[in-house]
XYZ file of C-alpha atoms in Angstrom:
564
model
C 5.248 -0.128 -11.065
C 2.130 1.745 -10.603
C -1.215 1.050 -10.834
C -2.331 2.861 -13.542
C -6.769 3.221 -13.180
C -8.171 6.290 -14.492
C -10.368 5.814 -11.723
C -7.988 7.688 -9.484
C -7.063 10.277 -11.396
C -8.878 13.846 -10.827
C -11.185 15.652 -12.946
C -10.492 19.187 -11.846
C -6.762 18.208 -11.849
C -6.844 16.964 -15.757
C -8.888 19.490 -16.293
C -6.720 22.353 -15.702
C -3.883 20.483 -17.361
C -5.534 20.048 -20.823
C -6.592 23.209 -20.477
C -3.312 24.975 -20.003
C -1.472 22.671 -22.797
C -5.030 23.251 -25.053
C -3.407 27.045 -25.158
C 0.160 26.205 -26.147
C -1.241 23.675 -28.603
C -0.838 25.671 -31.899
C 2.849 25.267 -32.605
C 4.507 21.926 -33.283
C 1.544 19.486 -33.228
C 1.069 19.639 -36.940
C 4.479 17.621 -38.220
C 3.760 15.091 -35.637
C 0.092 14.481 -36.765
C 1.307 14.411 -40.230
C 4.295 11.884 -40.340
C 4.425 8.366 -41.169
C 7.601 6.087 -40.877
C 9.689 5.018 -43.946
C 7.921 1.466 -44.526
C 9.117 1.471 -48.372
C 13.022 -0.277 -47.558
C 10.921 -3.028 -46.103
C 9.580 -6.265 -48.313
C 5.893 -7.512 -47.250
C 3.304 -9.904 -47.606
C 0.226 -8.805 -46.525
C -1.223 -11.728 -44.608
C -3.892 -14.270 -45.098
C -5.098 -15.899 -42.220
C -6.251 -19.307 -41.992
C -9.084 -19.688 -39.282
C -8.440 -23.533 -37.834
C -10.747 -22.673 -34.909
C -12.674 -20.194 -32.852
C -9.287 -20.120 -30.814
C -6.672 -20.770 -33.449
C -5.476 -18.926 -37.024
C -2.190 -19.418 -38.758
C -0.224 -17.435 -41.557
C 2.479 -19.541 -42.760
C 5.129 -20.106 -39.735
C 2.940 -17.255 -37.502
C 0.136 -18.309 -35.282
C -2.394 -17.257 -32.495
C -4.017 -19.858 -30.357
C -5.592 -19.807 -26.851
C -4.432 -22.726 -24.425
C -6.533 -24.246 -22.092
C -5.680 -21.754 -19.264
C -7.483 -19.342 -21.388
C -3.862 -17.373 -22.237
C -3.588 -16.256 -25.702
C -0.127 -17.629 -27.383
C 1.123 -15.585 -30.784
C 3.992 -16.756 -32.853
C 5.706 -13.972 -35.649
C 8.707 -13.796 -37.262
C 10.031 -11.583 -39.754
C 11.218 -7.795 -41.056
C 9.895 -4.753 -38.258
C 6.893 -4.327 -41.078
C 6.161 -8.051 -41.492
C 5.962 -8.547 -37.842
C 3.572 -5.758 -37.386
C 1.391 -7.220 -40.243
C 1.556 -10.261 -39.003
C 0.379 -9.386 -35.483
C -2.351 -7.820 -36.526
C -3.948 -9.939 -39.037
C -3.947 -12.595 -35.955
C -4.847 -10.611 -33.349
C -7.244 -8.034 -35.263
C -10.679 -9.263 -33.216
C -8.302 -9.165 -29.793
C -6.804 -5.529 -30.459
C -9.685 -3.508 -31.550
C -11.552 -4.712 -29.005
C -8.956 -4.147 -26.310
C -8.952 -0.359 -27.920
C -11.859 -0.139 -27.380
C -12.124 -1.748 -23.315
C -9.341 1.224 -22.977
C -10.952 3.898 -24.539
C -15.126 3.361 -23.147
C -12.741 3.862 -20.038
C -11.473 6.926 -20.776
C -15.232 8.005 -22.386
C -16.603 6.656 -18.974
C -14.240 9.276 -17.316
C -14.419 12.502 -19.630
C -18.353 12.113 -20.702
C -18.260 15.317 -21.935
C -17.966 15.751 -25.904
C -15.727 19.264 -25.329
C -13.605 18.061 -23.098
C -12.905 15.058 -25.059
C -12.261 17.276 -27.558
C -9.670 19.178 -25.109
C -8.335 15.738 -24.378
C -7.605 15.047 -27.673
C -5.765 17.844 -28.388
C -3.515 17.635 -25.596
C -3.043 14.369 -26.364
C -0.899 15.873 -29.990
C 0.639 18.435 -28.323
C 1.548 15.797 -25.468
C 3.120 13.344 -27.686
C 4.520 15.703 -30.438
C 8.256 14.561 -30.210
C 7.435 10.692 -29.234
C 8.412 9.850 -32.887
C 11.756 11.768 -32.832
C 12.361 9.403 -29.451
C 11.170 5.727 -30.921
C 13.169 3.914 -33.098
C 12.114 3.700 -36.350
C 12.214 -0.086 -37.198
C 9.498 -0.260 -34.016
C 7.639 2.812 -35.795
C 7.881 0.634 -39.159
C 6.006 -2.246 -37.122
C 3.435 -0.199 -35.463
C 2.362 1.162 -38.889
C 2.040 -2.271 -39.949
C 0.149 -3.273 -36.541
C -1.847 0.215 -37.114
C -3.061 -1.103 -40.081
C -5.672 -3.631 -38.433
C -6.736 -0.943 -36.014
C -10.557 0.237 -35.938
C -11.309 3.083 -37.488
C -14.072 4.158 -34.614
C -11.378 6.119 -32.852
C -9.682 8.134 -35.794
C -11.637 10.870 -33.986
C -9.014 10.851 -31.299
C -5.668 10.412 -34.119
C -5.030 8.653 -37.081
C -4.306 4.944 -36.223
C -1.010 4.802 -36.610
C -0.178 7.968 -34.437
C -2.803 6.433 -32.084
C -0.719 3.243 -31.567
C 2.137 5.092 -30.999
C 0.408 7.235 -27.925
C -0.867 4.147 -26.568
C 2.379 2.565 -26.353
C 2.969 5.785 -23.947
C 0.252 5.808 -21.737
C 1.514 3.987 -18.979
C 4.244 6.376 -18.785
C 1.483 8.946 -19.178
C -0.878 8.047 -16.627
C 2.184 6.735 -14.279
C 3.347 10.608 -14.858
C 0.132 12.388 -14.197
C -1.587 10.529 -11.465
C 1.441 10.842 -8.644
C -0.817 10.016 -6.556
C -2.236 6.772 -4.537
C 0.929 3.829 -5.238
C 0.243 0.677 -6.255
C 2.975 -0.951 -7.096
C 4.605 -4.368 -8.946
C 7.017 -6.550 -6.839
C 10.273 -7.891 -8.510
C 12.815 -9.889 -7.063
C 15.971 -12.078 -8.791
C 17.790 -15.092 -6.274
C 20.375 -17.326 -7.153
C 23.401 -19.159 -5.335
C 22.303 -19.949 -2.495
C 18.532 -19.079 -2.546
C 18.040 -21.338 -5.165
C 17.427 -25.299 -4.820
C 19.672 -25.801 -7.666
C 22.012 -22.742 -7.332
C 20.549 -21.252 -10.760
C 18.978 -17.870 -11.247
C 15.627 -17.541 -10.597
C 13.650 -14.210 -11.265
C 9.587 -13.286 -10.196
C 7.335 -10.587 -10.209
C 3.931 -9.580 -9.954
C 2.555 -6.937 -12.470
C 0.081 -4.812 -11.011
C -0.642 -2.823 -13.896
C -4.646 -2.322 -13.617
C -7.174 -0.810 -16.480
C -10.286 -2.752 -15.189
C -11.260 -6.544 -14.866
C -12.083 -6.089 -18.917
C -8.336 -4.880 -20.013
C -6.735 -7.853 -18.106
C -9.020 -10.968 -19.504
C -7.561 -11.462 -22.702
C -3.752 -11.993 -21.997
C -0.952 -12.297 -24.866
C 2.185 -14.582 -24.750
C 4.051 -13.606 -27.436
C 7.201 -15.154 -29.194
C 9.008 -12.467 -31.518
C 11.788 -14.003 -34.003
C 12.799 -10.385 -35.262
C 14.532 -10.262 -38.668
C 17.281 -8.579 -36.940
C 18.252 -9.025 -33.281
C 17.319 -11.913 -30.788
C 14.504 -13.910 -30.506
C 12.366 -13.211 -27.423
C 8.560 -13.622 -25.310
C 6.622 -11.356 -23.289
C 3.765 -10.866 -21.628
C 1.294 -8.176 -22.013
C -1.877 -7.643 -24.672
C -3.157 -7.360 -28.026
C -1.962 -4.170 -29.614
C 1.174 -3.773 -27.288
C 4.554 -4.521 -29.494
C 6.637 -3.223 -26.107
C 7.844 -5.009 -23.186
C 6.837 -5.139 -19.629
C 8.028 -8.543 -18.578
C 10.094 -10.820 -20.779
C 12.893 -12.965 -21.758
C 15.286 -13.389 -24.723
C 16.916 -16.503 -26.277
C 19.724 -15.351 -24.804
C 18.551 -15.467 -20.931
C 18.491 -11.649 -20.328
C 15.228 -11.038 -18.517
C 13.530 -7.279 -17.870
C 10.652 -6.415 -15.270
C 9.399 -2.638 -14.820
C 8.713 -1.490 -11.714
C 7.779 2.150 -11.257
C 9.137 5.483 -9.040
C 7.860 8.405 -7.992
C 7.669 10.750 -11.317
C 7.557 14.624 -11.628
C 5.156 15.211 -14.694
C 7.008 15.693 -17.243
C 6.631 18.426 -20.439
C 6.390 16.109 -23.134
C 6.633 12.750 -23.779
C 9.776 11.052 -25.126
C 10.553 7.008 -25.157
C 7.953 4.819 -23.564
C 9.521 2.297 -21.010
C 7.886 -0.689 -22.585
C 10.218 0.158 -25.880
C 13.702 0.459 -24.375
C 12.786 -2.633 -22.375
C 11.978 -3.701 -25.533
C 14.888 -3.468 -27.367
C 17.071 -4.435 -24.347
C 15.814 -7.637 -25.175
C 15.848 -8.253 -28.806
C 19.537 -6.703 -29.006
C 21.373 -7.450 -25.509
C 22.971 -10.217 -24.654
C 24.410 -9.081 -21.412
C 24.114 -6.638 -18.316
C 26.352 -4.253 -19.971
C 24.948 -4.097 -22.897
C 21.450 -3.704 -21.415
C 22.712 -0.528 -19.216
C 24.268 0.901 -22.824
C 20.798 0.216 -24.384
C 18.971 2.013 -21.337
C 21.587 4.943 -20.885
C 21.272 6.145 -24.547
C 17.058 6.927 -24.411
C 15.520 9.636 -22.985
C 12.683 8.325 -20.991
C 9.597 10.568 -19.599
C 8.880 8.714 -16.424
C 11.040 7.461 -13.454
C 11.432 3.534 -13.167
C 13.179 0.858 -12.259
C 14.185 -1.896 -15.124
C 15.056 -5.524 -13.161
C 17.694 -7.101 -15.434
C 18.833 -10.765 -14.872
C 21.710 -12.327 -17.182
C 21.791 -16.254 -17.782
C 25.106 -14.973 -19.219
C 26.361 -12.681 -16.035
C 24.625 -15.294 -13.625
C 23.773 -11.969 -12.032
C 20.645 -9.595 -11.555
C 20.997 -5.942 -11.538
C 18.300 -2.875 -11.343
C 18.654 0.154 -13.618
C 16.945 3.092 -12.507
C 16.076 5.707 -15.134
C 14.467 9.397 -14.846
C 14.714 11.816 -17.318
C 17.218 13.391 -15.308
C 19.094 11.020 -13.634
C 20.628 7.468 -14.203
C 21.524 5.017 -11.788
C 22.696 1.194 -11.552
C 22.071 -0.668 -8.385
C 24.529 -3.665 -7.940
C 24.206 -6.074 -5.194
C 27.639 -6.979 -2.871
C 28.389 -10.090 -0.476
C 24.438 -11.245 -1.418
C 22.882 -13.146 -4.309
C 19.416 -11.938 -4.613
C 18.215 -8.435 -5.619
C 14.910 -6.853 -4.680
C 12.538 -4.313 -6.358
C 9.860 -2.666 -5.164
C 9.003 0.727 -6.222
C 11.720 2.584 -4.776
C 14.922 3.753 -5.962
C 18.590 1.974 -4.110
C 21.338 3.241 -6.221
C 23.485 5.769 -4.946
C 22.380 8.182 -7.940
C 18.975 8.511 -6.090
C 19.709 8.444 -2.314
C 19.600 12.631 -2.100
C 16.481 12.245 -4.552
C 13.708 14.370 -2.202
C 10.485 12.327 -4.322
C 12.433 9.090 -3.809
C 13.133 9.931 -0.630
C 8.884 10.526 0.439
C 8.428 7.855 -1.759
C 10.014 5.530 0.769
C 8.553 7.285 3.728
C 4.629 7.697 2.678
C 3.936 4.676 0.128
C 3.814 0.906 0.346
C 6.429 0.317 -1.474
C 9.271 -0.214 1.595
C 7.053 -2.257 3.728
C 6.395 -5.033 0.635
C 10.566 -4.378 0.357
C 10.374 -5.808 4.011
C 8.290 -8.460 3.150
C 10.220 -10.174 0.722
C 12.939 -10.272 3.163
C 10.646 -11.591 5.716
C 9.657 -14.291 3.469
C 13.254 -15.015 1.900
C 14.339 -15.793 5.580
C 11.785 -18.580 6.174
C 12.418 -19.791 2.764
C 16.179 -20.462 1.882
C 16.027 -22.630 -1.322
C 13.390 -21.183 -3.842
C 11.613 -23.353 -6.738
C 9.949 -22.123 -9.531
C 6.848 -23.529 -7.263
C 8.295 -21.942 -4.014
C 8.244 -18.687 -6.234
C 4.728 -19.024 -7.284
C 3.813 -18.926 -3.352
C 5.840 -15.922 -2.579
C 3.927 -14.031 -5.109
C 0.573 -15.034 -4.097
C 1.573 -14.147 -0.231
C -1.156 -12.213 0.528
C -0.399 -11.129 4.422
C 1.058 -8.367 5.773
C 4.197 -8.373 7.949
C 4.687 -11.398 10.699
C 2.026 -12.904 8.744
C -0.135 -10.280 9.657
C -3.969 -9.845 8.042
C -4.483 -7.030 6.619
C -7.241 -7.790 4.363
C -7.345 -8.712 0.806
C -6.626 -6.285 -1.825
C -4.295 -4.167 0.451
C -1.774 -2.696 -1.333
C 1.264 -3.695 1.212
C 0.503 -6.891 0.281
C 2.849 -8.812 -2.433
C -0.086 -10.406 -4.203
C -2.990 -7.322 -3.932
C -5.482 -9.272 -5.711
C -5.304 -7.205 -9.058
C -2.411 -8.282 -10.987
C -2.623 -8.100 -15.098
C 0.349 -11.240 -14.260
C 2.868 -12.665 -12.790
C 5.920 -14.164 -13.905
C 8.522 -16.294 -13.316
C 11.962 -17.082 -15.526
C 14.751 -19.748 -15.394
C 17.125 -17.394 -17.645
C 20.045 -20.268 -17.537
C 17.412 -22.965 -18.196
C 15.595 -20.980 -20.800
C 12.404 -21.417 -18.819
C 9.429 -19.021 -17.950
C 6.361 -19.534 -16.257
C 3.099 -17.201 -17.077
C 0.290 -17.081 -14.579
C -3.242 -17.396 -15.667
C -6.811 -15.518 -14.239
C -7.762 -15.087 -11.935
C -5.010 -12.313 -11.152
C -1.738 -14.702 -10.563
C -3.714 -17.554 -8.827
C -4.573 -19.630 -11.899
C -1.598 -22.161 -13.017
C 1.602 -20.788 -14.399
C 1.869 -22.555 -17.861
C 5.745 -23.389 -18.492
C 7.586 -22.562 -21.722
C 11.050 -23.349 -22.837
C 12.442 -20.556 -25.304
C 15.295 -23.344 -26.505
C 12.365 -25.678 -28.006
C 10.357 -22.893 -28.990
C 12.978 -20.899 -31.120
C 14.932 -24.114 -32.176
C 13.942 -23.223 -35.715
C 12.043 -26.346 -36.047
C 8.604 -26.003 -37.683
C 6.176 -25.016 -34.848
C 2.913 -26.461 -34.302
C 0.122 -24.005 -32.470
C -0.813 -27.054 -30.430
C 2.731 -27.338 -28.792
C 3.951 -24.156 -27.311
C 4.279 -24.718 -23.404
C 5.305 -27.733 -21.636
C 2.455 -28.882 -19.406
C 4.349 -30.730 -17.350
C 6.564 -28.403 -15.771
C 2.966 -26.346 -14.990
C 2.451 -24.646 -11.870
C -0.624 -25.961 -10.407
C -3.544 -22.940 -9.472
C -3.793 -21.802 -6.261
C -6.973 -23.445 -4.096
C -6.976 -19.875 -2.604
C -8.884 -19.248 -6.002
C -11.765 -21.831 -4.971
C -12.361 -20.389 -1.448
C -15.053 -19.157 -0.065
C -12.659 -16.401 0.966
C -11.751 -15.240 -2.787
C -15.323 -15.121 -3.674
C -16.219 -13.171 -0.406
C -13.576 -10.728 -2.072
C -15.116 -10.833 -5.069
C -18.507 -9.657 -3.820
C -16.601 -7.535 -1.600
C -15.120 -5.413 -5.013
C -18.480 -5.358 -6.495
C -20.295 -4.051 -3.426
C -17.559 -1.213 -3.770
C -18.936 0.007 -6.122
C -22.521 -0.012 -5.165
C -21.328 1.527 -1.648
C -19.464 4.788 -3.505
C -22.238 5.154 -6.447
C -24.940 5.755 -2.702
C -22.410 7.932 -1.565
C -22.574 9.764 -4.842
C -26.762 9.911 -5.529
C -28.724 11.024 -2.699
C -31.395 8.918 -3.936
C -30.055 5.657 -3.285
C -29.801 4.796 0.485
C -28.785 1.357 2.061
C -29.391 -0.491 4.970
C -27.009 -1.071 8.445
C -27.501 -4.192 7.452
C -26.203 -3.788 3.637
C -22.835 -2.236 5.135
C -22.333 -5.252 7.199
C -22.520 -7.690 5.532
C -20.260 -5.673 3.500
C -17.581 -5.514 5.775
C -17.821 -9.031 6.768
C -16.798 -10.172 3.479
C -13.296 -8.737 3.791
C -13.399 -7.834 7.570
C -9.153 -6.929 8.121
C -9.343 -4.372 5.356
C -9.421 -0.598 6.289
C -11.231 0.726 2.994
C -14.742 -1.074 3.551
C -14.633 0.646 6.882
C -13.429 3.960 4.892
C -16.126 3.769 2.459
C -18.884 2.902 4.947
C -17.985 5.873 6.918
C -17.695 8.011 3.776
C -21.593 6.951 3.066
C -23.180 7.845 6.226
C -20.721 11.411 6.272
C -22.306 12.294 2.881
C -25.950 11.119 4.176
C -25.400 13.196 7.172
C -25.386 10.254 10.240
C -22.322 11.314 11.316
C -22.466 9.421 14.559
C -22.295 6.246 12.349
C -19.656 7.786 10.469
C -17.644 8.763 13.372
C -17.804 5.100 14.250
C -16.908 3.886 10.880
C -13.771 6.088 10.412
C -12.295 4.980 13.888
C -12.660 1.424 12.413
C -10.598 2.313 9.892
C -7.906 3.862 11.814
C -7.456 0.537 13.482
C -6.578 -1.565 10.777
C -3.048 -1.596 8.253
C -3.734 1.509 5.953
C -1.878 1.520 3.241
C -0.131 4.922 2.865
C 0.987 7.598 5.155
C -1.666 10.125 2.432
C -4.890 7.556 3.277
C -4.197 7.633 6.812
C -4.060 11.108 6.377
C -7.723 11.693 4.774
C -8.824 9.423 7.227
C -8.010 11.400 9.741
C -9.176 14.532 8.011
C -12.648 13.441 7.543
C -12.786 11.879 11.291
C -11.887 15.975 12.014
C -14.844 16.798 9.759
C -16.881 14.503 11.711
C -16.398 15.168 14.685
C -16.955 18.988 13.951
C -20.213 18.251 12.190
C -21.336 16.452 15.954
C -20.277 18.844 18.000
C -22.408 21.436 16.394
C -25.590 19.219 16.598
C-alpha cells in the first residue's frame, strides 16, 4: 500500500483542490453533518473501567493491557454499540492522543487558520455520502467509539462524523498524493514452500504518519455479537482492518495501486476488509463481500483461506474488479501492482509497473523464495526484514525497493490452518514477533489480560536493531531533517564537514547525496552541488520520477555554472 506522510503532499496542489470543492460546497454537506446512526435497537452498558495498572484496565470480560514488547493487547465482545463503548472506555488516553499525533500533523502542514478553515470544509463536502456507503452496525460502533473522543477537534466535525472521516483517510491521502510510492509487501506460500506444507502468509505494512503515530500499536481481539470472531493490527481509534485474521483462518492484507482521485468518498478499504473478516468464511465469500462495495481508491486485498488452503488477491477500483488466481504454483505475491487480467490494459497500472518500486520488490521476493524453498514462521520474519536490493545488492537503508524500508507501522505473519499469527514489535518490524493462537484466545474460556500470546512460539528481535548500523540510520533520519530545514532558511548554513559525516552514516543511499546537493544548489555553490547530484545518479534510485528530478536539477546546475 502506500505510504501515506503528509509530508509529501503539495501545498499549492491541496490548495487549489480545497479551493475548487470550497465553491461547490453549499449543496449536500448539510444532511451529512447532521446525521447520526440508529443506536436505539441496540442494548448498552456504559462501561466502568477498572484501572489494575498503569498498563492494564478491565470491564467485565473486555480488557487493555500492554505486553512486555511494549504492544498494546484489547479484548471486546459484544453488540456493534457495546463494542464501540467498550473500546473506548479502554483505550480513551490511547485514542485522543493518537487524534491528536494525527491532527498537530495536519496543523504542522496547513498553519494557516483560513486554510484550515478551507480544509475543513472540504473535508464535509469530501465525505458527504461516506455514511450512505458504511454499514450501519460499524456506524452504530463508531458512535459508541466517538463517544470517548476529545472534544479539542469538534472545530474540524462533530466526533462522531470525525471518526467516520478518519476511518477514510488512508483512502484519502492514498487518493490525493499519487505521487512518490511507497509501498507494503504481501506474499502467501504453502505446499511446497512451506516446512510443513501449511499456509503461511507475511507482510510488511508501510503505512507511515510519523515515528509518533506508529509507537503505540493495538492488537485487538473482536468477539462481535454477530459474525466471527477475529484480531488485527492497527491503532487506537481504528475499528477497520488493515491486516488480520478470523477464527475461521481467512486472513486480509491491503496493499495499494495507483488511484485516479476520486469525486467523493465512498467505503474505506479498512471496512470491507473489515467485514470480510467478521462474516467470511471462505474465498468466495470474501470476493462476494468485496464485489458488493463501492470503494474510492484502487487496491489490492491479499486473501488466504485455512478453509480453501489457497491465497488469492482481489483487486478493487471504483471502476473495475478483478480476481487474481494463481495456476501450477503455490505461493502468491503482492506488491503494489495490479496481475489480474481485469487490469492488464489499465494505462495507471500499467506506469505503475514501469516508474515505481513496486515490480522490482515483486522481483525480490522471487529472488529470495528461490534461495529459500521451505519457509518458517522464523524464515518469514527474515524475508521481511531483507533489507538489500537485488543480488543482494546495497542500496542503502530506507530505500524504498527494499522489502523491509525501515518505516513499517508492522509486520505480520499468520498460520491460518494453525490459527496462529505473529505481530512484530518497534522498532519498525525488527523487534520480536509475539505469537498468538486465535483457538485459545476465542475458546470462550474466561480470559485473563496476563495470558494473551504464547511466548514461546516468539520470534526473537532482530540484532540488526542493536547495530551500530541501525543507529547510524537513525542519526542519518534525524540529520534529514536538519539538512532540508538549511536548505529552507538562508540563515542556517553547515559545514563540508556536517554533510559528510552525513552521508557516511548511510553511505549506499542516493537521497543523502540528493539532499546534500539540493543544499549547496539553494546556497548557490553549485560546483559542490554539481558534484553531489552526480553522486546520486550513481546509486539505486528508487523511481523512474526521482531519477527524473535528479536529473532536472543536475540540468539546472550545470546551467547555473556555465553562466559563471
Amino acid at each position: 500500500m502506500k505510504k501515506t506522510n503528509i509530508q509529501y503532499l503539495s501545498h499549492k496542489r491541496l490548495f487549489i483542490y480545497f479551493l475548487f470543492f470550497f465553491l461547490l460546497s453549499a449543496c449536500g454537506v448539510s444532511k451529512s453533518v447532521h446525521h447520526l446512526p440508529d443506536v436505539k435497537q441496540y442494548t448498552l452498558e456504559v462501561p466502568k473501567v477498572n484501572k489494575i495498572n498503569d498498563s492494564t484496565f478491565s470491564y467485565k470480560q473486555n480488557f487493555l493491557t500492554k505486553n512486555k514488547q511494549q504492544l498494546w493487547e484489547l479484548y471486546i465482545k459484544g453488540n456493534p454499540l457495546q463494542l464501540g463503548y467498550n473500546n473506548g472506555a479502554l483505550t480513551q488516553d490511547l485514542m485522543q492522543k493518537q487524534e491528536g499525533i494525527f491532527f498537530s500533523k495536519v496543523e504542522g502542514f496547513v498553519p494557516s487558520k483560513f486554510k484550515q478553515k478551507l480544509l475543513n470544509t472540504f473535508l464535509k463536502w469530501y465525505n458527504r455520502k461516506m455514511y450512505l456507503n458504511v454499514r450501519e452496525d460499524y456506524q452504530a460502533e463508531l458512535y459508541g467509539l466517538s463517544q470517548y473522543s476529545s472534544d479539542q477537534y469538534d472545530f474540524i466535525a462533530p466526533r462522531y462524523l470525525r471518526n467516520l472521516y478518519l476511518h477514510g483517510a488512508h483512502d484519502i491521502g492514498h487518493a490525493m498524493q499519487d505521487l512518490a510510492m511507497v509501498g507494503c509487501t504481501s506474499l502467501a506460500v504453502w505446499n511446497e514452500n512451506t516446512e510443513d506444507g501449511d499456509i503461511l502468509i507475511g507482510r510488511n505494512f508501510d503505512f507511515y504518519v510519523g515515528d509518533e503515530f506508529a509507537q503505540n500499536k493495538l492488537v485487538e481481539f473482536v468477539q462481535p455479537e454477530d459474525g466471527i470472531p477475529y484480531m488485527s493490527v492497527s491503532w487506537p481509534g481504528m475499528i477497520g482492518v488493515v491486516s488480520g485474521m478470523n477464527k475461521e483462518g481467512i486472513t486480509v492484507t491491503i496493499n495499494a495501486g495507483k488511484s485516479r482521485i476520486p469525486l467523493t468518498a465512498k467505503t474505506p478499504i479498512s471496512l470491507v476488509t473489515r467485514e470480510i473478516l467478521q462474516y467470511a468464511k471462505t474465498i468466495e465469500e470474501a470476493i462476494a463481500i468485496a464485489k458488493k462495495r463501492n470503494v474510492f481508491v484502487s487496491e489490492s486485498i491479499l486473501v488466504g483461506s485455512a478453509h480453501d488452503r489457497n491465497a488469492v488477491i482481489i483487486e478493487v477500483s471504483p471502476k473495475n474488479f478483478g480476481v487474481y488466481r494463481v495456476q501450477n504454483t503455490s505461493k502468491v505475491l503482492c506488491t503494489n501492482h495490479f496481475q489480474s487480467d481485469a487490469y492488464k490494459d489499465d494505462k495507471r497500472n500499467q506506469k505503475q509497473i514501469k516508474e515505481s518500486h513496486s515490480e522490482y520488490r515483486y522481483e525480490k521476493l522471487q529472488e529470495l523464495l528461490q534461495d529459500e524453498k521451505k519457509l518458517t514462521p522464523g524464515k518469514m520474519a527474515s524475508l521481511l526484514r531483507n533489507r538489500s536490493g537485488l543480488k543482494d545488492k546495497s542500496i542503502g537503508y530506507g530505500n524504498e525497493k527494499a522489502l523491509n524500508q525501515l518505516l513499517a507501522h508492522h509486520a505480520i505473519i499468520f498460520s491460518p490452518e494453525k490459527k496462529l499469527v505473529w505481530v512484530s514489535s518497534n522498532p519498525y518490524q525488527l523487534g520480536e514477533f509475539v505469537c498468538y493462537d486465535l483457538n485459545e484466545i476465542f475458546s470462550g474460556k474466561a480470559l485473563q489480560p496476563d495470558n494473551f500470546s504464547k511466548s514461546q512460539l516468539n520470534i526473537p528481535r532482530d540484532p540488526f536493531a542493536d547495530s551500530e548500523e541501525f543507529e547510524n540510520y537513525e542519526i542519518s533520519r534525524m540529520l534529514s531533517k536538519e539538512i532540508s530545514d538549511a536548505t529552507d532558511n538562508k540563515d542556517i548554513a553547515l559545514t563540508d564537514d556536517a554533510i559528510s559525516y552525513y552521508q557516511s552514516l548511510n553511505p549506499d543511499f542516493w537521497k543523502v547525496y540528493f539532499l546534500a546537493g539540493k543544499y549547496y544548489y539553494h546556497k548557490k555553490e553549485y560546483s559542490k552541488a554539481k558534484t553531489e547530484f552526480e553522486k546520486a545518479l550513481t546509486k539505486e534510485i528508487t523511481t523512474v520520477p526521482d531519477q527524473k528530478m535528479i536529473k532536472k536539477y543536475l540540468d539546472k546546475t550545470n546551467k547555473k555554472i556555465n553562466k559563471q
